mmCIF file of N, CA and C in Angstrom:
data_model
loop_
_atom_site.group_PDB
_atom_site.id
_atom_site.type_symbol
_atom_site.label_atom_id
_atom_site.label_comp_id
_atom_site.label_asym_id
_atom_site.label_seq_id
_atom_site.Cartn_x
_atom_site.Cartn_y
_atom_site.Cartn_z
ATOM 1 N N MET A 8 115.620 95.779 72.724
ATOM 2 C CA MET A 8 114.560 95.295 72.755
ATOM 3 C C MET A 8 114.735 94.773 73.911
ATOM 4 N N LEU A 9 115.965 93.792 74.215
ATOM 5 C CA LEU A 9 116.351 93.104 75.378
ATOM 6 C C LEU A 9 115.799 94.107 76.535
ATOM 7 N N ALA A 10 115.832 95.058 76.732
ATOM 8 C CA ALA A 10 116.164 96.422 78.129
ATOM 9 C C ALA A 10 114.250 96.656 78.201
ATOM 10 N N ILE A 11 113.834 97.010 76.786
ATOM 11 C CA ILE A 11 112.325 97.406 77.644
ATOM 12 C C ILE A 11 111.625 96.376 77.612
ATOM 13 N N ASN A 12 111.384 94.869 77.370
ATOM 14 C CA ASN A 12 111.371 93.407 78.145
ATOM 15 C C ASN A 12 111.424 93.553 79.675
ATOM 16 N N ASN A 13 112.822 93.637 79.953
ATOM 17 C CA ASN A 13 112.857 94.176 81.367
ATOM 18 C C ASN A 13 112.814 94.823 82.230
ATOM 19 N N TYR A 14 111.979 96.193 81.370
ATOM 20 C CA TYR A 14 111.309 97.130 81.833
ATOM 21 C C TYR A 14 109.914 96.673 82.609
ATOM 22 N N LEU A 15 109.588 95.975 81.054
ATOM 23 C CA LEU A 15 107.922 95.917 81.220
ATOM 24 C C LEU A 15 108.054 94.885 82.339
ATOM 25 N N ASP A 16 109.007 93.702 82.833
ATOM 26 C CA ASP A 16 108.317 92.355 83.279
ATOM 27 C C ASP A 16 108.772 93.361 84.606
ATOM 28 N N SER A 17 109.674 94.064 85.312
ATOM 29 C CA SER A 17 109.729 94.784 86.778
ATOM 30 C C SER A 17 108.554 95.842 86.866
ATOM 31 N N GLN A 18 107.666 95.879 85.324
ATOM 32 C CA GLN A 18 105.690 96.765 85.852
ATOM 33 C C GLN A 18 105.305 96.054 85.733
ATOM 34 N N LEU A 19 105.190 94.506 86.097
ATOM 35 C CA LEU A 19 103.698 93.666 85.886
ATOM 36 C C LEU A 19 103.241 93.802 87.686
ATOM 37 N N VAL A 20 102.278 93.812 86.816
ATOM 38 C CA VAL A 20 101.476 93.596 88.737
ATOM 39 C C VAL A 20 101.120 92.794 89.390
ATOM 40 N N THR A 21 101.575 92.436 90.383
ATOM 41 C CA THR A 21 101.659 91.383 91.460
ATOM 42 C C THR A 21 100.457 90.902 92.053
ATOM 43 N N ALA A 22 99.560 92.006 92.884
ATOM 44 C CA ALA A 22 99.124 91.961 93.532
ATOM 45 C C ALA A 22 97.916 93.220 93.381
ATOM 46 N N MET A 23 96.491 92.657 93.598
ATOM 47 C CA MET A 23 95.496 94.045 93.321
ATOM 48 C C MET A 23 94.294 93.946 94.952
ATOM 49 N N LEU A 24 94.174 95.109 95.264
ATOM 50 C CA LEU A 24 93.274 94.801 96.380
ATOM 51 C C LEU A 24 92.208 95.458 96.022
ATOM 52 N N PHE A 25 90.945 95.604 96.093
ATOM 53 C CA PHE A 25 89.491 96.543 95.877
ATOM 54 C C PHE A 25 89.159 96.910 97.324
ATOM 55 N N LYS A 26 88.236 98.302 98.203
ATOM 56 C CA LYS A 26 88.527 97.900 99.397
ATOM 57 C C LYS A 26 87.615 99.425 99.388
ATOM 58 N N ALA A 27 86.392 99.187 99.873
ATOM 59 C CA ALA A 27 85.767 100.490 100.286
ATOM 60 C C ALA A 27 85.587 100.765 101.550
ATOM 61 N N TYR A 28 85.220 102.408 101.510
ATOM 62 C CA TYR A 28 85.412 103.214 102.708
ATOM 63 C C TYR A 28 83.626 103.487 102.528
ATOM 64 N N ASP A 29 83.657 104.519 103.628
ATOM 65 C CA ASP A 29 82.248 104.865 103.773
ATOM 66 C C ASP A 29 82.640 106.881 103.485
ATOM 67 N N TYR A 30 83.918 106.932 103.692
ATOM 68 C CA TYR A 30 85.069 108.415 103.204
ATOM 69 C C TYR A 30 85.308 108.349 102.019
ATOM 70 N N PRO A 31 85.634 109.379 101.050
ATOM 71 C CA PRO A 31 86.374 109.484 100.560
ATOM 72 C C PRO A 31 87.912 109.245 101.162
ATOM 73 N N GLN A 32 88.684 109.387 99.540
ATOM 74 C CA GLN A 32 90.038 108.870 100.562
ATOM 75 C C GLN A 32 91.284 109.675 99.847
ATOM 76 N N LYS A 33 92.047 109.763 100.859
ATOM 77 C CA LYS A 33 92.889 110.731 99.855
ATOM 78 C C LYS A 33 94.321 110.475 99.621
ATOM 79 N N ASN A 34 94.828 109.438 100.043
ATOM 80 C CA ASN A 34 96.208 108.730 100.298
ATOM 81 C C ASN A 34 96.012 107.417 99.797
ATOM 82 N N SER A 35 96.195 106.907 99.672
ATOM 83 C CA SER A 35 97.039 104.931 98.940
ATOM 84 C C SER A 35 97.387 104.733 100.362
ATOM 85 N N ILE A 36 97.447 102.978 100.576
ATOM 86 C CA ILE A 36 97.374 102.310 101.862
ATOM 87 C C ILE A 36 98.982 102.506 101.445
ATOM 88 N N SER A 37 99.822 102.254 102.666
ATOM 89 C CA SER A 37 101.658 101.914 102.395
ATOM 90 C C SER A 37 101.653 100.919 101.909
ATOM 91 N N GLY A 38 102.727 101.120 101.006
ATOM 92 C CA GLY A 38 102.774 99.839 100.101
ATOM 93 C C GLY A 38 101.981 99.586 98.905
ATOM 94 N N TRP A 39 101.128 100.134 98.156
ATOM 95 C CA TRP A 39 100.200 99.819 97.464
ATOM 96 C C TRP A 39 100.234 101.377 96.345
ATOM 97 N N GLU A 40 100.141 100.995 95.000
ATOM 98 C CA GLU A 40 99.628 102.140 94.573
ATOM 99 C C GLU A 40 98.283 102.403 93.938
ATOM 100 N N TRP A 41 97.966 103.565 93.865
ATOM 101 C CA TRP A 41 96.289 103.006 93.529
ATOM 102 C C TRP A 41 96.172 104.421 92.699
ATOM 103 N N SER A 42 94.491 104.340 92.474
ATOM 104 C CA SER A 42 93.530 104.780 91.834
ATOM 105 C C SER A 42 92.696 105.601 92.540
ATOM 106 N N LEU A 43 93.172 107.068 92.116
ATOM 107 C CA LEU A 43 92.455 108.174 93.345
ATOM 108 C C LEU A 43 90.514 108.421 92.317
ATOM 109 N N ILE A 44 90.464 107.459 90.899
ATOM 110 C CA ILE A 44 88.933 107.418 91.293
ATOM 111 C C ILE A 44 88.143 106.403 91.754
ATOM 112 N N ASP A 45 86.923 106.624 91.984
ATOM 113 C CA ASP A 45 86.088 105.749 93.149
ATOM 114 C C ASP A 45 84.988 105.100 92.157
ATOM 115 N N LEU A 46 85.348 103.986 92.614
ATOM 116 C CA LEU A 46 84.794 103.297 90.914
ATOM 117 C C LEU A 46 83.251 103.331 91.105
ATOM 118 N N ASN A 47 82.387 103.382 92.735
ATOM 119 C CA ASN A 47 81.550 103.691 92.967
ATOM 120 C C ASN A 47 81.142 104.724 92.682
ATOM 121 N N SER A 48 81.425 105.781 91.503
ATOM 122 C CA SER A 48 81.056 107.349 91.603
ATOM 123 C C SER A 48 80.123 107.221 91.164
ATOM 124 N N GLY A 49 78.652 107.474 91.867
ATOM 125 C CA GLY A 49 77.388 108.057 91.226
ATOM 126 C C GLY A 49 76.526 106.828 91.372
ATOM 127 N N ALA A 50 77.105 106.039 91.946
ATOM 128 C CA ALA A 50 75.675 104.998 92.207
ATOM 129 C C ALA A 50 75.324 104.828 93.697
ATOM 130 N N LYS A 51 76.124 106.017 94.666
ATOM 131 C CA LYS A 51 75.953 105.412 96.291
ATOM 132 C C LYS A 51 76.143 104.976 96.302
ATOM 133 N N GLY A 52 76.679 104.903 97.993
ATOM 134 C CA GLY A 52 77.255 104.040 98.800
ATOM 135 C C GLY A 52 78.523 104.372 98.934
ATOM 136 N N LYS A 53 79.317 103.220 99.287
ATOM 137 C CA LYS A 53 80.592 103.208 99.532
ATOM 138 C C LYS A 53 81.383 103.709 98.201
ATOM 139 N N TYR A 54 82.361 104.479 98.879
ATOM 140 C CA TYR A 54 83.562 104.487 98.179
ATOM 141 C C TYR A 54 84.680 103.683 97.756
ATOM 142 N N ILE A 55 84.903 102.819 96.820
ATOM 143 C CA ILE A 55 85.062 101.906 96.160
ATOM 144 C C ILE A 55 86.484 102.138 95.319
ATOM 145 N N TYR A 56 88.077 101.781 95.943
ATOM 146 C CA TYR A 56 88.922 102.452 95.321
ATOM 147 C C TYR A 56 89.608 101.197 94.942
ATOM 148 N N MET A 57 90.733 100.579 94.093
ATOM 149 C CA MET A 57 91.605 99.810 93.972
ATOM 150 C C MET A 57 93.233 100.462 93.674
ATOM 151 N N TYR A 58 94.247 99.764 94.750
ATOM 152 C CA TYR A 58 94.996 99.275 94.585
ATOM 153 C C TYR A 58 95.986 97.979 94.002
ATOM 154 N N TRP A 59 96.698 98.555 93.342
ATOM 155 C CA TRP A 59 98.031 97.700 92.769
ATOM 156 C C TRP A 59 99.283 97.484 93.277
ATOM 157 N N GLN A 60 99.914 96.518 93.937
ATOM 158 C CA GLN A 60 101.107 96.609 93.437
ATOM 159 C C GLN A 60 102.316 95.640 92.871
ATOM 160 N N ILE A 61 103.336 96.476 92.679
ATOM 161 C CA ILE A 61 104.410 95.589 91.037
ATOM 162 C C ILE A 61 105.415 95.203 91.832
ATOM 163 N N ASP A 62 106.097 94.097 91.933
ATOM 164 C CA ASP A 62 107.791 93.852 92.951
ATOM 165 C C ASP A 62 108.271 93.399 92.181
ATOM 166 N N GLY A 63 107.987 93.227 90.357
ATOM 167 C CA GLY A 63 109.145 92.916 89.857
ATOM 168 C C GLY A 63 109.725 91.400 89.818
ATOM 169 N N GLN A 64 108.892 90.608 90.701
ATOM 170 C CA GLN A 64 109.736 88.781 91.151
ATOM 171 C C GLN A 64 108.447 88.184 91.142
ATOM 172 N N ASP A 65 106.950 88.274 92.159
ATOM 173 C CA ASP A 65 106.338 87.485 91.371
ATOM 174 C C ASP A 65 105.974 87.383 90.484
ATOM 175 N N PRO A 66 105.081 86.022 89.754
ATOM 176 C CA PRO A 66 104.108 86.629 88.230
ATOM 177 C C PRO A 66 103.394 86.909 88.557
ATOM 178 N N ALA A 67 102.858 87.707 86.798
ATOM 179 C CA ALA A 67 102.125 88.581 86.901
ATOM 180 C C ALA A 67 100.555 88.233 87.348
ATOM 181 N N ILE A 68 99.472 89.157 87.881
ATOM 182 C CA ILE A 68 97.813 88.669 87.163
ATOM 183 C C ILE A 68 97.545 88.724 85.799
ATOM 184 N N ASN A 69 97.302 88.125 84.982
ATOM 185 C CA ASN A 69 96.838 88.034 83.965
ATOM 186 C C ASN A 69 95.466 87.932 83.859
ATOM 187 N N ASP A 70 94.361 87.268 85.286
ATOM 188 C CA ASP A 70 93.058 86.969 85.076
ATOM 189 C C ASP A 70 92.236 87.399 86.165
ATOM 190 N N LEU A 71 91.307 88.264 85.874
ATOM 191 C CA LEU A 71 90.757 88.619 87.056
ATOM 192 C C LEU A 71 89.260 88.266 87.285
ATOM 193 N N LEU A 72 88.882 87.699 88.502
ATOM 194 C CA LEU A 72 87.379 86.918 87.884
ATOM 195 C C LEU A 72 86.184 87.392 88.999
ATOM 196 N N PHE A 73 85.090 88.038 89.237
ATOM 197 C CA PHE A 73 84.984 88.821 89.928
ATOM 198 C C PHE A 73 83.136 87.926 90.212
ATOM 199 N N TYR A 74 82.843 87.952 91.293
ATOM 200 C CA TYR A 74 81.766 86.900 92.046
ATOM 201 C C TYR A 74 81.120 88.155 92.561
ATOM 202 N N PRO A 75 79.373 88.259 91.868
ATOM 203 C CA PRO A 75 78.969 89.532 92.845
ATOM 204 C C PRO A 75 78.177 88.962 94.457
ATOM 205 N N LEU A 76 78.450 89.349 95.559
ATOM 206 C CA LEU A 76 78.162 89.353 96.525
ATOM 207 C C LEU A 76 77.093 89.828 96.726
ATOM 208 N N ILE A 77 76.271 89.110 97.796
ATOM 209 C CA ILE A 77 74.762 89.000 97.712
ATOM 210 C C ILE A 77 74.463 89.383 99.206
ATOM 211 N N LYS A 78 73.700 90.262 100.013
ATOM 212 C CA LYS A 78 73.691 90.619 101.224
ATOM 213 C C LYS A 78 74.440 90.452 102.424
ATOM 214 N N MET A 79 76.264 90.505 101.730
ATOM 215 C CA MET A 79 77.370 90.361 102.446
ATOM 216 C C MET A 79 78.030 91.483 102.793
ATOM 217 N N ASN A 80 78.512 92.235 104.001
ATOM 218 C CA ASN A 80 79.210 93.066 104.372
ATOM 219 C C ASN A 80 80.939 92.993 103.958
ATOM 220 N N ARG A 81 81.056 92.853 102.456
ATOM 221 C CA ARG A 81 82.409 93.006 102.259
ATOM 222 C C ARG A 81 82.778 94.176 101.937
ATOM 223 N N THR A 82 84.282 93.579 102.695
ATOM 224 C CA THR A 82 84.492 95.987 102.488
ATOM 225 C C THR A 82 85.948 95.514 101.252
ATOM 226 N N ASN A 83 86.815 94.426 101.601
ATOM 227 C CA ASN A 83 87.984 93.648 100.983
ATOM 228 C C ASN A 83 87.452 92.886 99.411
ATOM 229 N N LEU A 84 87.787 93.310 98.142
ATOM 230 C CA LEU A 84 88.145 92.020 97.368
ATOM 231 C C LEU A 84 89.697 92.145 97.220
ATOM 232 N N MET A 85 90.879 90.880 96.789
ATOM 233 C CA MET A 85 92.020 91.067 96.567
ATOM 234 C C MET A 85 92.203 89.869 95.601
ATOM 235 N N ALA A 86 93.222 90.197 94.640
ATOM 236 C CA ALA A 86 93.410 89.272 93.622
ATOM 237 C C ALA A 86 94.402 89.581 93.681
ATOM 238 N N ILE A 87 95.100 87.921 93.616
ATOM 239 C CA ILE A 87 96.721 87.470 94.260
ATOM 240 C C ILE A 87 96.311 86.159 93.039
ATOM 241 N N HIS A 88 98.181 86.491 92.355
ATOM 242 C CA HIS A 88 98.541 84.952 91.182
ATOM 243 C C HIS A 88 98.436 84.376 91.526
ATOM 244 N N MET A 89 97.432 82.921 91.015
ATOM 245 C CA MET A 89 97.190 81.460 91.029
ATOM 246 C C MET A 89 98.240 80.742 90.612
#
């Protein structure tokens, strides 16, 4: 059981990034894992992707809070452990 817990502790997400692009992406940002799925698919507009980091040392992100941004040209949203 200890080996499983040690493995899971080393796989905790410690940083997240949501990034918008004008065109579909084919590769992740250097140093980040990612999902190839466009989170804005079918809604028209920017292509939005989720990126995350797993470092095994920092505390895991266990809560995310999103705020709507009205009339702001935001292309990045970053989540880190607080």
